PDB file of C-alpha atoms in Angstrom:
ATOM      1  CA  MET A   1      28.349 -71.478  32.091  1.00  0.00           C
ATOM      2  CA  GLU A   2      25.090 -69.831  32.962  1.00  0.00           C
ATOM      3  CA  ASN A   3      22.197 -71.656  34.461  1.00  0.00           C
ATOM      4  CA  LEU A   4      19.667 -72.000  31.687  1.00  0.00           C
ATOM      5  CA  ASN A   5      16.002 -72.602  32.257  1.00  0.00           C
ATOM      6  CA  ALA A   6      13.609 -73.805  29.642  1.00  0.00           C
ATOM      7  CA  ILE A   7      10.157 -72.413  29.030  1.00  0.00           C
ATOM      8  CA  LYS A   8       7.649 -74.231  26.930  1.00  0.00           C
ATOM      9  CA  TYR A   9       5.231 -72.236  24.790  1.00  0.00           C
ATOM     10  CA  THR A  10       2.844 -72.910  21.937  1.00  0.00           C
ATOM     11  CA  LYS A  11       3.746 -72.844  18.280  1.00  0.00           C
ATOM     12  CA  VAL A  12       1.701 -69.625  17.742  1.00  0.00           C
ATOM     13  CA  THR A  13       3.598 -67.886  20.556  1.00  0.00           C
ATOM     14  CA  GLY A  14       6.878 -69.156  19.131  1.00  0.00           C
ATOM     15  CA  ASP A  15       5.986 -67.754  15.695  1.00  0.00           C
ATOM     16  CA  LYS A  16       5.152 -64.382  17.249  1.00  0.00           C
ATOM     17  CA  LEU A  17       8.459 -64.382  19.172  1.00  0.00           C
ATOM     18  CA  GLN A  18      10.284 -65.295  15.948  1.00  0.00           C
ATOM     19  CA  LYS A  19       8.647 -62.360  14.073  1.00  0.00           C
ATOM     20  CA  ILE A  20       9.531 -59.924  16.877  1.00  0.00           C
ATOM     21  CA  SER A  21      13.150 -61.108  17.004  1.00  0.00           C
ATOM     22  CA  LEU A  22      13.488 -60.826  13.218  1.00  0.00           C
ATOM     23  CA  ALA A  23      11.961 -57.351  13.213  1.00  0.00           C
ATOM     24  CA  LEU A  24      14.337 -56.198  15.976  1.00  0.00           C
ATOM     25  CA  GLY A  25      17.341 -58.019  14.512  1.00  0.00           C
ATOM     26  CA  ARG A  26      18.090 -59.933  17.758  1.00  0.00           C
ATOM     27  CA  SER A  27      17.962 -63.536  18.862  1.00  0.00           C
ATOM     28  CA  LYS A  28      14.823 -64.923  20.474  1.00  0.00           C
ATOM     29  CA  ARG A  29      16.684 -65.456  23.766  1.00  0.00           C
ATOM     30  CA  THR A  30      17.830 -61.773  23.780  1.00  0.00           C
ATOM     31  CA  VAL A  31      14.338 -60.492  22.945  1.00  0.00           C
ATOM     32  CA  PHE A  32      12.822 -62.662  25.700  1.00  0.00           C
ATOM     33  CA  ALA A  33      15.376 -61.416  28.260  1.00  0.00           C
ATOM     34  CA  GLN A  34      14.695 -57.788  27.247  1.00  0.00           C
ATOM     35  CA  MET A  35      10.908 -58.311  27.591  1.00  0.00           C
ATOM     36  CA  VAL A  36      11.358 -59.711  31.097  1.00  0.00           C
ATOM     37  CA  ASP A  37      13.610 -56.775  32.049  1.00  0.00           C
ATOM     38  CA  TYR A  38      11.072 -54.308  30.603  1.00  0.00           C
ATOM     39  CA  PHE A  39       8.154 -55.716  32.601  1.00  0.00           C
ATOM     40  CA  TYR A  40      10.287 -56.060  35.731  1.00  0.00           C
ATOM     41  CA  ARG A  41      11.569 -52.472  35.677  1.00  0.00           C
ATOM     42  CA  ASN A  42       8.222 -50.874  34.742  1.00  0.00           C
ATOM     43  CA  LYS A  43       6.133 -53.155  36.900  1.00  0.00           C
ATOM     44  CA  LYS A  44       3.647 -53.564  34.107  1.00  0.00           C
ATOM     45  CA  ASP A  45       1.211 -56.374  33.777  1.00  0.00           C
ATOM     46  CA  PRO A  46       1.345 -57.778  30.242  1.00  0.00           C
ATOM     47  CA  VAL A  47      -2.282 -58.903  30.503  1.00  0.00           C
ATOM     48  CA  ASP A  48      -3.531 -55.373  31.202  1.00  0.00           C
ATOM     49  CA  LEU A  49      -3.793 -53.696  27.804  1.00  0.00           C
ATOM     50  CA  ASN A  50      -4.975 -50.426  29.357  1.00  0.00           C
ATOM     51  CA  ASP A  51      -1.931 -50.285  31.595  1.00  0.00           C
ATOM     52  CA  GLU A  52      -2.640 -47.737  34.370  1.00  0.00           C
ATOM     53  CA  LEU A  53       1.047 -47.111  34.970  1.00  0.00           C
ATOM     54  CA  LEU A  54       1.478 -46.178  31.312  1.00  0.00           C
ATOM     55  CA  LYS A  55      -1.452 -43.782  31.622  1.00  0.00           C
ATOM     56  CA  ILE A  56       0.068 -42.220  34.736  1.00  0.00           C
ATOM     57  CA  VAL A  57       3.459 -41.827  33.044  1.00  0.00           C
ATOM     58  CA  LEU A  58       1.823 -40.256  29.998  1.00  0.00           C
ATOM     59  CA  ALA A  59      -0.255 -37.922  32.191  1.00  0.00           C
ATOM     60  CA  LYS A  60       2.873 -36.842  34.114  1.00  0.00           C
ATOM     61  CA  GLY A  61       4.650 -36.234  30.808  1.00  0.00           C
ATOM     62  CA  HIS A  62       1.669 -34.254  29.552  1.00  0.00           C
ATOM     63  CA  LYS A  63       1.564 -32.190  32.756  1.00  0.00           C
ATOM     64  CA  SER A  64       5.281 -31.437  32.534  1.00  0.00           C
ATOM     65  CA  TYR A  65       4.902 -30.386  28.893  1.00  0.00           C
ATOM     66  CA  MET A  66       1.968 -28.153  29.771  1.00  0.00           C
ATOM     67  CA  ALA A  67       3.921 -26.597  32.661  1.00  0.00           C
ATOM     68  CA  PHE A  68       6.835 -25.949  30.292  1.00  0.00           C
ATOM     69  CA  ILE A  69       4.509 -24.388  27.706  1.00  0.00           C
ATOM     70  CA  ARG A  70       2.882 -22.180  30.358  1.00  0.00           C
ATOM     71  CA  ALA A  71       6.285 -21.069  31.623  1.00  0.00           C
ATOM     72  CA  GLN A  72       7.348 -20.252  28.059  1.00  0.00           C
ATOM     73  CA  GLU A  73       4.090 -18.433  27.535  1.00  0.00           C
ATOM     74  CA  ASP A  74       4.733 -16.244  30.573  1.00  0.00           C
ATOM     75  CA  LEU A  75       8.394 -15.713  29.714  1.00  0.00           C
ATOM     76  CA  LEU A  76       8.203 -15.290  25.939  1.00  0.00           C
ATOM     77  CA  LEU A  77       4.776 -15.310  24.366  1.00  0.00           C
ATOM     78  CA  VAL A  78       3.035 -12.752  26.589  1.00  0.00           C
ATOM     79  CA  PRO A  79       5.850 -10.150  26.259  1.00  0.00           C
ATOM     80  CA  ILE A  80       6.040 -10.795  22.512  1.00  0.00           C
ATOM     81  CA  LYS A  81       2.272 -10.368  22.179  1.00  0.00           C
ATOM     82  CA  GLN A  82       2.398  -7.147  24.230  1.00  0.00           C
ATOM     83  CA  GLY A  83       5.261  -5.853  22.073  1.00  0.00           C
ATOM     84  CA  VAL A  84       3.396  -6.732  18.880  1.00  0.00           C
ATOM     85  CA  ASP A  85       0.235  -5.033  20.177  1.00  0.00           C
ATOM     86  CA  LYS A  86       2.245  -1.915  21.018  1.00  0.00           C
ATOM     87  CA  MET A  87       3.891  -2.010  17.582  1.00  0.00           C
ATOM     88  CA  ILE A  88       0.491  -2.340  15.880  1.00  0.00           C
ATOM     89  CA  THR A  89      -0.802   0.639  17.881  1.00  0.00           C
ATOM     90  CA  ASN A  90       2.263   2.674  16.886  1.00  0.00           C
ATOM     91  CA  GLN A  91       1.799   1.684  13.237  1.00  0.00           C
ATOM     92  CA  ARG A  92      -1.827   2.828  13.389  1.00  0.00           C
ATOM     93  CA  ASP A  93      -0.711   6.154  14.879  1.00  0.00           C
ATOM     94  CA  ILE A  94       1.901   6.557  12.153  1.00  0.00           C
ATOM     95  CA  VAL A  95      -0.639   5.806   9.418  1.00  0.00           C
ATOM     96  CA  LYS A  96      -3.124   8.217  11.014  1.00  0.00           C
ATOM     97  CA  PHE A  97      -0.466  10.941  11.228  1.00  0.00           C
ATOM     98  CA  PHE A  98       0.585  10.237   7.653  1.00  0.00           C
ATOM     99  CA  ASN A  99      -3.005  10.470   6.456  1.00  0.00           C
ATOM    100  CA  GLU A 100      -3.606  13.708   8.318  1.00  0.00           C
ATOM    101  CA  GLN A 101      -0.348  15.480   7.507  1.00  0.00           C
ATOM    102  CA  VAL A 102       0.817  14.219   4.141  1.00  0.00           C
ATOM    103  CA  LEU A 103      -2.581  13.776   2.551  1.00  0.00           C
ATOM    104  CA  GLY A 104      -3.633  17.196   3.873  1.00  0.00           C
ATOM    105  CA  ALA A 105      -0.487  18.734   2.405  1.00  0.00           C
ATOM    106  CA  ASN A 106      -1.168  16.946  -0.896  1.00  0.00           C
ATOM    107  CA  LYS A 107      -4.711  18.334  -0.985  1.00  0.00           C
ATOM    108  CA  THR A 108      -3.385  21.856  -0.342  1.00  0.00           C
ATOM    109  CA  LEU A 109      -0.760  21.369  -3.051  1.00  0.00           C
ATOM    110  CA  VAL A 110      -3.402  20.210  -5.549  1.00  0.00           C
ATOM    111  CA  GLN A 111      -5.610  23.209  -4.689  1.00  0.00           C
ATOM    112  CA  ASN A 112      -2.669  25.589  -5.146  1.00  0.00           C
ATOM    113  CA  GLN A 113      -1.859  23.981  -8.478  1.00  0.00           C
ATOM    114  CA  GLU A 114      -5.472  24.415  -9.590  1.00  0.00           C
ATOM    115  CA  VAL A 115      -5.370  28.106  -8.587  1.00  0.00           C
ATOM    116  CA  PHE A 116      -2.045  28.519 -10.410  1.00  0.00           C
ATOM    117  CA  LEU A 117      -3.457  26.799 -13.517  1.00  0.00           C
ATOM    118  CA  LYS A 118      -6.522  29.062 -13.472  1.00  0.00           C
ATOM    119  CA  THR A 119      -4.303  32.131 -13.081  1.00  0.00           C
ATOM    120  CA  ALA A 120      -2.080  30.958 -15.936  1.00  0.00           C
ATOM    121  CA  GLN A 121      -5.132  30.442 -18.158  1.00  0.00           C
ATOM    122  CA  ASP A 122      -6.435  33.916 -17.268  1.00  0.00           C
ATOM    123  CA  ASN A 123      -3.018  35.405 -18.045  1.00  0.00           C
ATOM    124  CA  ASP A 124      -2.940  33.581 -21.377  1.00  0.00           C
ATOM    125  CA  ARG A 125      -6.358  34.985 -22.309  1.00  0.00           C
ATOM    126  CA  LEU A 126      -5.259  38.473 -21.263  1.00  0.00           C
ATOM    127  CA  ILE A 127      -2.072  38.238 -23.364  1.00  0.00           C
ATOM    128  CA  LYS A 128      -4.112  37.139 -26.385  1.00  0.00           C
ATOM    129  CA  LEU A 129      -6.530  40.033 -25.828  1.00  0.00           C
ATOM    130  CA  ILE A 130      -3.644  42.509 -25.568  1.00  0.00           C
ATOM    131  CA  ALA A 131      -2.140  41.100 -28.760  1.00  0.00           C
ATOM    132  CA  GLN A 132      -5.485  41.530 -30.536  1.00  0.00           C
ATOM    133  CA  LYS A 133      -5.786  45.082 -29.239  1.00  0.00           C
ATOM    134  CA  MET A 134      -2.269  45.860 -30.440  1.00  0.00           C
ATOM    135  CA  GLU A 135      -3.131  44.471 -33.873  1.00  0.00           C
ATOM    136  CA  SER A 136      -6.346  46.496 -33.984  1.00  0.00           C
ATOM    137  CA  ARG A 137      -4.410  49.570 -32.803  1.00  0.00           C
ATOM    138  CA  ASP A 138      -1.933  49.153 -35.651  1.00  0.00           C
ATOM    139  CA  SER A 139      -4.832  48.632 -38.037  1.00  0.00           C
ATOM    140  CA  LEU A 140      -6.574  51.698 -36.585  1.00  0.00           C
ATOM    141  CA  LYS A 141      -3.435  53.788 -37.049  1.00  0.00           C
ATOM    142  CA  PHE A 142      -3.168  52.636 -40.625  1.00  0.00           C
ATOM    143  CA  LYS A 143      -6.833  53.470 -41.374  1.00  0.00           C
ATOM    144  CA  MET A 144      -6.537  56.811 -39.592  1.00  0.00           C
ATOM    145  CA  LEU A 145      -3.470  57.606 -41.662  1.00  0.00           C
ATOM    146  CA  GLN A 146      -5.403  56.749 -44.836  1.00  0.00           C
ATOM    147  CA  ILE A 147      -8.337  59.007 -43.801  1.00  0.00           C
ATOM    148  CA  LEU A 148      -5.951  61.833 -42.895  1.00  0.00           C
ATOM    149  CA  ASN A 149      -4.071  61.525 -46.193  1.00  0.00           C
ATOM    150  CA  ALA A 150      -7.367  61.487 -48.096  1.00  0.00           C
ATOM    151  CA  TYR A 151      -8.531  64.570 -46.144  1.00  0.00           C
ATOM    152  CA  ILE A 152      -5.308  66.466 -46.796  1.00  0.00           C
ATOM    153  CA  LYS A 153      -5.362  65.588 -50.498  1.00  0.00           C
ATOM    154  CA  ALA A 154      -9.049  66.550 -50.890  1.00  0.00           C
ATOM    155  CA  ARG A 155      -8.533  69.836 -49.055  1.00  0.00           C
ATOM    156  CA  GLU A 156      -5.612  70.810 -51.216  1.00  0.00           C
ATOM    157  CA  GLU A 157      -7.658  70.129 -54.305  1.00  0.00           C
ATOM    158  CA  LEU A 158     -10.527  72.333 -53.095  1.00  0.00           C
ATOM    159  CA  GLY A 159      -8.520  75.452 -52.857  1.00  0.00           C
ATOM    160  CA  THR A 160      -8.964  78.329 -50.437  1.00  0.00           C
ATOM    161  CA  PHE A 161     -12.376  79.859 -51.257  1.00  0.00           C
ATOM    162  CA  LYS A 162     -14.767  76.937 -50.951  1.00  0.00           C
ATOM    163  CA  THR A 163     -15.687  77.115 -47.278  1.00  0.00           C
ATOM    164  CA  ARG A 164     -18.902  75.107 -47.483  1.00  0.00           C
ATOM    165  CA  GLU A 165     -17.198  72.227 -49.255  1.00  0.00           C
ATOM    166  CA  LYS A 166     -14.351  72.334 -46.707  1.00  0.00           C
ATOM    167  CA  GLU A 167     -16.879  71.986 -43.910  1.00  0.00           C
ATOM    168  CA  GLU A 168     -18.538  69.049 -45.705  1.00  0.00           C
ATOM    169  CA  LEU A 169     -15.115  67.463 -46.153  1.00  0.00           C
ATOM    170  CA  ALA A 170     -14.339  67.975 -42.427  1.00  0.00           C
ATOM    171  CA  GLU A 171     -17.729  66.453 -41.454  1.00  0.00           C
ATOM    172  CA  LEU A 172     -17.148  63.442 -43.736  1.00  0.00           C
ATOM    173  CA  THR A 173     -13.701  62.925 -42.201  1.00  0.00           C
ATOM    174  CA  ARG A 174     -15.154  63.099 -38.655  1.00  0.00           C
ATOM    175  CA  LYS A 175     -17.773  60.466 -39.555  1.00  0.00           C
ATOM    176  CA  GLN A 176     -15.084  58.193 -41.028  1.00  0.00           C
ATOM    177  CA  ILE A 177     -13.014  58.540 -37.830  1.00  0.00           C
ATOM    178  CA  GLU A 178     -16.065  57.852 -35.629  1.00  0.00           C
ATOM    179  CA  SER A 179     -16.844  54.679 -37.603  1.00  0.00           C
ATOM    180  CA  LEU A 180     -13.406  53.319 -36.776  1.00  0.00           C
TER     181      LEU A 180
END
């Protein structure tokens, strides 16, 4: 059997040890042995709450993390940032080209459409004017035909010897034609 030594401690310390052992789920003897091993291996002084060794270990860990982050920054982050910057520059160039080319073409297209619309409106007005002229031409033909028929009828009724009345009839017919 093992050589066992006994340590005497106060009731308060015993209660604290009991709480620690219950929290860890181990016996008090096991917890005590593990505490001794911990302080022996780490060379820590349990009285020193600001343990300098702990600070040194933490500082070394912090330095190693910072060195790792700096290495990753050089290996990954800087090239990624350069690539992203280049991509942003290319995107700006593409947008600038798009604005210059496509928007310029759209403006030209809109101007051409406006010119086409104006031409179409002018053509529409011209067609309507031609249609009116054709209607007035037909109306003019009809009126001219009526005047001519009236002239022929009146002349036949006058006979052959009334020269002065024939001239008056011709003058009246000319005035009717001029008024058209």
